[in-house]
Tab-separated table of N, CA and C in Angstrom:
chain	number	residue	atom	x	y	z
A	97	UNK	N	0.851	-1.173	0.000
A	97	UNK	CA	0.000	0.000	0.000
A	97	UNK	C	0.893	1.231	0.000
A	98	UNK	N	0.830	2.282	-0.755
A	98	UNK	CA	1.351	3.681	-0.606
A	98	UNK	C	0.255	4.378	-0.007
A	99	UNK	N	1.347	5.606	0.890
A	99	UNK	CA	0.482	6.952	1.806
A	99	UNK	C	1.684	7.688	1.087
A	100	UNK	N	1.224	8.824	1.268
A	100	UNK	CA	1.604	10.012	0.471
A	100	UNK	C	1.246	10.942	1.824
A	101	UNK	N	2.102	11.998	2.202
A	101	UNK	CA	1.706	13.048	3.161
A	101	UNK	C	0.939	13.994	2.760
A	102	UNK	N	0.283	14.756	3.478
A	102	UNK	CA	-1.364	15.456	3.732
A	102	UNK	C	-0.257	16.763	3.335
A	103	UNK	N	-0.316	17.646	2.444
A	103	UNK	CA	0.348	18.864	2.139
A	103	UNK	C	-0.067	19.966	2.922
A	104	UNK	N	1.310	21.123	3.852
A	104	UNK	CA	1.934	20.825	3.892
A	104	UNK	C	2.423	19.585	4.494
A	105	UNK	N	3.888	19.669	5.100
A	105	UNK	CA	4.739	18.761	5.680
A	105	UNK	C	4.157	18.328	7.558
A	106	UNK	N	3.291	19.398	8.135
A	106	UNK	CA	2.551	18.857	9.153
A	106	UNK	C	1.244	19.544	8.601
A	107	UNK	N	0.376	18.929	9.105
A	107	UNK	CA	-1.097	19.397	9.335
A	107	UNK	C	-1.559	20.222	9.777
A	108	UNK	N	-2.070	21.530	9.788
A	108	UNK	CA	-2.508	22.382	10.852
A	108	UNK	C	-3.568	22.889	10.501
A	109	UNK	N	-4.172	23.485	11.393
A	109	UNK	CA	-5.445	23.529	11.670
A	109	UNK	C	-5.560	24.954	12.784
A	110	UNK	N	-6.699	26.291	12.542
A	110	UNK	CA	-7.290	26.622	13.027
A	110	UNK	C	-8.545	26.876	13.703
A	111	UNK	N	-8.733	27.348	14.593
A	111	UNK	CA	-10.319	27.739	15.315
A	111	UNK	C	-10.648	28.735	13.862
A	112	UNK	N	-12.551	28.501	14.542
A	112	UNK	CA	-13.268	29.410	13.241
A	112	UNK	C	-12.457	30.910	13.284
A	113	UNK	N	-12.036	31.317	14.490
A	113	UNK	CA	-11.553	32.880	14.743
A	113	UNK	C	-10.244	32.946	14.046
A	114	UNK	N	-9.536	32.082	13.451
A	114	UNK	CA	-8.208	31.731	13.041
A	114	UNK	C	-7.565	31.939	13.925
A	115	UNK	N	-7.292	30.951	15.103
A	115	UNK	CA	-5.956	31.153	15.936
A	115	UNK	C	-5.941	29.551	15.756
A	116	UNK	N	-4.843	29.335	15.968
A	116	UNK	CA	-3.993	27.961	15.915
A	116	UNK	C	-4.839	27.248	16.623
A	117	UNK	N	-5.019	26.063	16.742
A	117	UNK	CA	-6.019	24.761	17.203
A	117	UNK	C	-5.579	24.142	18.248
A	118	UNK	N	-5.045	24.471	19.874
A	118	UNK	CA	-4.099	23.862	20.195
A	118	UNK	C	-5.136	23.140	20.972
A	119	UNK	N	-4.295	21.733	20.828
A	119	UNK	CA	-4.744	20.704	21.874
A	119	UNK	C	-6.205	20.300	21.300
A	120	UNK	N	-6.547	20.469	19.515
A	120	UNK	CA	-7.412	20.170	18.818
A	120	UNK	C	-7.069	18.663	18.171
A	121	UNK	N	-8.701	18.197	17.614
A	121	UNK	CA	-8.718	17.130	17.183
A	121	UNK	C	-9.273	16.706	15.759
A	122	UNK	N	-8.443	16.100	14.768
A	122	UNK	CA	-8.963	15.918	13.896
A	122	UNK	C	-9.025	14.156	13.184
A	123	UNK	N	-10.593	13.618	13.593
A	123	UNK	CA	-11.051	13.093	12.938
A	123	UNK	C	-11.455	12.630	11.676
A	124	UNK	N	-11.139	11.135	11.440
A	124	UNK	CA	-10.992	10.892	9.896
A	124	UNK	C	-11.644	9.626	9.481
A	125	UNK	N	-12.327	9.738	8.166
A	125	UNK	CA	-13.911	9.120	7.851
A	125	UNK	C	-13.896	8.816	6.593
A	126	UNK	N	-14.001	7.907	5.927
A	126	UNK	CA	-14.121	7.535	4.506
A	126	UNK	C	-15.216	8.887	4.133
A	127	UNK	N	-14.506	8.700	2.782
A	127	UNK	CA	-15.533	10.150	2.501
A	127	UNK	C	-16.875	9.681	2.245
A	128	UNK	N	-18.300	10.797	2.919
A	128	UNK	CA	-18.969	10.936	2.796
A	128	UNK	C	-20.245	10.276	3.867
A	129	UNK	N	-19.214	9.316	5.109
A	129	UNK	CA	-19.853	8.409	5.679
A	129	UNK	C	-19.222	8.435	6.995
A	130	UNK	N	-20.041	7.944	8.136
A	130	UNK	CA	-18.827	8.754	9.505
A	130	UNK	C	-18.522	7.349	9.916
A	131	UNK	N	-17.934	6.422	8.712
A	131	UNK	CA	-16.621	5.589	8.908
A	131	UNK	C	-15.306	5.839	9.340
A	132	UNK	N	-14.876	5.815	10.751
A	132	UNK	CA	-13.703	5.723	10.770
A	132	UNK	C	-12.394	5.232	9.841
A	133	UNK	N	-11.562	6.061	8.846
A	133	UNK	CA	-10.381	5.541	8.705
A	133	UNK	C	-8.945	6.064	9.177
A	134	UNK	N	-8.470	4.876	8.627
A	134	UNK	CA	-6.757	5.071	9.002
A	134	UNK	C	-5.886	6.213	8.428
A	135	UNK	N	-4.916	6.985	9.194
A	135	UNK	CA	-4.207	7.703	8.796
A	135	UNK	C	-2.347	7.509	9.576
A	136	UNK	N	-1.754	7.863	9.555
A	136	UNK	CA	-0.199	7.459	9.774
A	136	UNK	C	0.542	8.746	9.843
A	137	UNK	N	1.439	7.734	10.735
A	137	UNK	CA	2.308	8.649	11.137
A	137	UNK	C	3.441	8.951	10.455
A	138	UNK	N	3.834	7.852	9.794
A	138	UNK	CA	5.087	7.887	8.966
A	138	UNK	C	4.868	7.108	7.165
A	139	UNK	N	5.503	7.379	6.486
A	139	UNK	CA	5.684	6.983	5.253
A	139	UNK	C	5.388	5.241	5.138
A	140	UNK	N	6.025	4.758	6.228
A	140	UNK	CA	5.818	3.253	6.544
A	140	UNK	C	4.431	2.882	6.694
A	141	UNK	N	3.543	3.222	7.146
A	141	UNK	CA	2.241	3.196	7.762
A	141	UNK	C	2.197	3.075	9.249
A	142	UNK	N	2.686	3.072	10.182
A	142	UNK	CA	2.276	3.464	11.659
A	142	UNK	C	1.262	4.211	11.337
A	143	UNK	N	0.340	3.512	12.115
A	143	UNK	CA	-1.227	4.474	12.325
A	143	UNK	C	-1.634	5.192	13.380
A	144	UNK	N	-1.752	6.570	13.309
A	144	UNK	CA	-2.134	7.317	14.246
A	144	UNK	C	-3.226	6.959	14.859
A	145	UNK	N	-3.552	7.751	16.115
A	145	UNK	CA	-4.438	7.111	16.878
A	145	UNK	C	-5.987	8.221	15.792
A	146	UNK	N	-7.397	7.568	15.954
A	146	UNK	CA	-8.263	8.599	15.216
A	146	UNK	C	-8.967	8.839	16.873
A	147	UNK	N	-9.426	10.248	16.965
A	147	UNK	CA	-8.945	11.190	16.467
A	147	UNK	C	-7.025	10.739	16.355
A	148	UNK	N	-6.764	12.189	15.713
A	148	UNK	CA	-5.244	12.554	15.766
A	148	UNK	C	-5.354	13.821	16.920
A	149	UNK	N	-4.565	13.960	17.814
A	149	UNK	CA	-4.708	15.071	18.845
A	149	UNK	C	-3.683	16.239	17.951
A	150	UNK	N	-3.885	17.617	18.060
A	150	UNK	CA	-3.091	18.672	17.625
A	150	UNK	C	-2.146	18.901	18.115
A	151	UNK	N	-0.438	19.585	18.253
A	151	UNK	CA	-0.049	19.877	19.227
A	151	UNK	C	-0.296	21.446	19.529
A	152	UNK	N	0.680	21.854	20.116
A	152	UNK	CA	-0.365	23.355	20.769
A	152	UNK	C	-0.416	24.411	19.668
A	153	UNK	N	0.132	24.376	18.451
A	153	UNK	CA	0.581	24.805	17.300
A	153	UNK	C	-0.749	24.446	16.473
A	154	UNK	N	-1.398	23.391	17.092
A	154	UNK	CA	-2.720	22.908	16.044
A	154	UNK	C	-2.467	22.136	15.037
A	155	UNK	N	-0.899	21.258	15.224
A	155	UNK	CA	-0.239	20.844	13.921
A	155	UNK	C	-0.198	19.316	14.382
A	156	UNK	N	-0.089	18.322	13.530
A	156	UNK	CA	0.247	17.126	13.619
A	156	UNK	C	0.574	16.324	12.136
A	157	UNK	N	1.388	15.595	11.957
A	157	UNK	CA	1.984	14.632	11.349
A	157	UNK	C	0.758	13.892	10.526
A	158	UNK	N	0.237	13.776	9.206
A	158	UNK	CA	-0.849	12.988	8.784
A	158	UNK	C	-0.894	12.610	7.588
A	159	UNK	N	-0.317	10.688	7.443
A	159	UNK	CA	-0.353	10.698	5.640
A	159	UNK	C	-1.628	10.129	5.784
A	160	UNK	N	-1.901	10.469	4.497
A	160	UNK	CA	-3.143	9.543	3.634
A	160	UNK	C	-3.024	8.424	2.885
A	161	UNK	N	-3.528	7.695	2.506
A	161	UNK	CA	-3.673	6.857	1.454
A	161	UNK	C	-3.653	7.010	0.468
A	162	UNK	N	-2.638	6.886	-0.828
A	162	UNK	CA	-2.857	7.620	-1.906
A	162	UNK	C	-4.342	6.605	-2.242
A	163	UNK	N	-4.824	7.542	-3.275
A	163	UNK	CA	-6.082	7.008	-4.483
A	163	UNK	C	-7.252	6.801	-3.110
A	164	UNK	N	-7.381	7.182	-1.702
A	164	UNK	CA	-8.597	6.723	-0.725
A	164	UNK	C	-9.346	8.724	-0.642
A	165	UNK	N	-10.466	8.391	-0.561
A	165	UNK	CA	-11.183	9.855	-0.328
A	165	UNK	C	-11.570	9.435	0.879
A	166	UNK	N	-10.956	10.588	2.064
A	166	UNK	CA	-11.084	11.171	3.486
A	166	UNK	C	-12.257	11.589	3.457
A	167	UNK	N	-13.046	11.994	4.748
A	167	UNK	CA	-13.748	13.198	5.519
A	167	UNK	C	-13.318	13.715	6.231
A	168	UNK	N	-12.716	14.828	6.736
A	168	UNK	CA	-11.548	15.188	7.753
A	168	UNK	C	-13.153	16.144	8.745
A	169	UNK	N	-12.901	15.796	9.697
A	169	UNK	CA	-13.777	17.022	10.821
A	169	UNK	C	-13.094	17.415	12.130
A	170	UNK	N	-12.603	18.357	11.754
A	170	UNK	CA	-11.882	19.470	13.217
A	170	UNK	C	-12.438	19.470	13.887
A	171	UNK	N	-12.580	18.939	15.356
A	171	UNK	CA	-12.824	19.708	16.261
A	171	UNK	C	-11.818	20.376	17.011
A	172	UNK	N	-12.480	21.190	18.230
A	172	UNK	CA	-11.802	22.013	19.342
A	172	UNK	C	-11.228	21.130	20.568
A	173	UNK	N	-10.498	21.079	21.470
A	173	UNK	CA	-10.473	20.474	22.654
A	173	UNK	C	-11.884	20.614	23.658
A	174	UNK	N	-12.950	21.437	23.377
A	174	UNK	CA	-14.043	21.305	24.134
A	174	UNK	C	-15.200	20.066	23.142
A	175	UNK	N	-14.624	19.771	22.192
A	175	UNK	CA	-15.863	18.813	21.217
A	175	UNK	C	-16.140	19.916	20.003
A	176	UNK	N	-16.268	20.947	20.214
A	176	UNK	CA	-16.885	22.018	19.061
A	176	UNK	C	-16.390	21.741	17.646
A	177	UNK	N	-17.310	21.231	17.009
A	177	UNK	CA	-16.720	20.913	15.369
A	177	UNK	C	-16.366	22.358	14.916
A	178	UNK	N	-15.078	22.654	14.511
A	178	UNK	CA	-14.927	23.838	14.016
A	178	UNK	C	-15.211	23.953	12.149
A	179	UNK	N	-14.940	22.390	11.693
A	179	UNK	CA	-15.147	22.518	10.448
A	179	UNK	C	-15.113	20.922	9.601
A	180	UNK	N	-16.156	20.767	8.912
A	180	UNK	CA	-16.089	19.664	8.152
A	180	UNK	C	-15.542	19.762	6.795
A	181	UNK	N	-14.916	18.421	6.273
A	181	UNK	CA	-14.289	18.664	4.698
A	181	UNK	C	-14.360	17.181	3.960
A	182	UNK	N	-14.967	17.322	3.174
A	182	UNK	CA	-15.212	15.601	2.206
A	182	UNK	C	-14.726	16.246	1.374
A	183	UNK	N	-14.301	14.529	0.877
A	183	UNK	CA	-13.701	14.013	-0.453
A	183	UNK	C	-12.127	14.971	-0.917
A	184	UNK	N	-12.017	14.804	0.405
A	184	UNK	CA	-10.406	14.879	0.700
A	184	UNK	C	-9.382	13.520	-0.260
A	185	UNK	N	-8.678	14.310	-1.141
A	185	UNK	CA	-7.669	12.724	-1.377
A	185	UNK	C	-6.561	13.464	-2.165
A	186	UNK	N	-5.166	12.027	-2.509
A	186	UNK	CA	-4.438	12.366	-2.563
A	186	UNK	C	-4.312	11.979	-3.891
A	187	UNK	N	-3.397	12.333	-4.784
A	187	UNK	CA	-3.252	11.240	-6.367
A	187	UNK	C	-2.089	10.657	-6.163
A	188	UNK	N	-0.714	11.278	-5.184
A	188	UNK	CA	0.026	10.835	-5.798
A	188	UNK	C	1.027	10.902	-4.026
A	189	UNK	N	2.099	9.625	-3.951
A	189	UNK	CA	2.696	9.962	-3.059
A	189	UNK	C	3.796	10.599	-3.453
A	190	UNK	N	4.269	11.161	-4.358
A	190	UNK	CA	5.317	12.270	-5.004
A	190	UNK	C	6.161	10.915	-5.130
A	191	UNK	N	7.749	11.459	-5.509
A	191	UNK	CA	8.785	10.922	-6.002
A	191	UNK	C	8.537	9.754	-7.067
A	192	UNK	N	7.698	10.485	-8.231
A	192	UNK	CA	7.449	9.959	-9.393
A	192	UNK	C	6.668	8.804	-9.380
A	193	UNK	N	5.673	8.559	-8.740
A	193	UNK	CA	4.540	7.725	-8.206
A	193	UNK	C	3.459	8.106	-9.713
């Protein structure tokens, strides 16, 4: 299986007010369905835990699956969905893939 990393090089994420997401969570769902899927930590596949927790920066480490469509949904550290996003995906894990 190839993962390809989530562009940029970490993940980040703001509140609706745009300040950094710290200690936020982002949840991940086959697109279109609130199926839990897998996401990783490294190029290898180590799988992050779902949620993925933010660090205080609102940033975290997240490949995808190349050719799989995500649902990604932010929340806040209080539960507050700050924002939903389908049919998230990747084409390609770069280095001529």
């Amino acid at each position: 299986m190839a993962y390809g990393l989530s562009p940029p090089p970490k993940f980040q994420a703001w509140t609706i007010e745009g300040v950094p997401l710290s200690g936020g969570w982002l949840y991940t769902y086959a697109a279109g369905t609130s199926t839990p899927v897998d996401t990783y930590s490294n190029d290898s596949g180590a799988v992050n835990s779902n949620p993925v927790m933010l660090d205080a920066a609102g940033r975290a480490t997240v490949y995808l699956t190349v050719g799989a469509d995500y649902k990604f949904v932010l929340k806040d550290s209080d539960d507050a969905i700050q924002y939903t996003q389908d049919g998230i995906k990747i084409q390609s894990g770069g280095g001529g893939e």
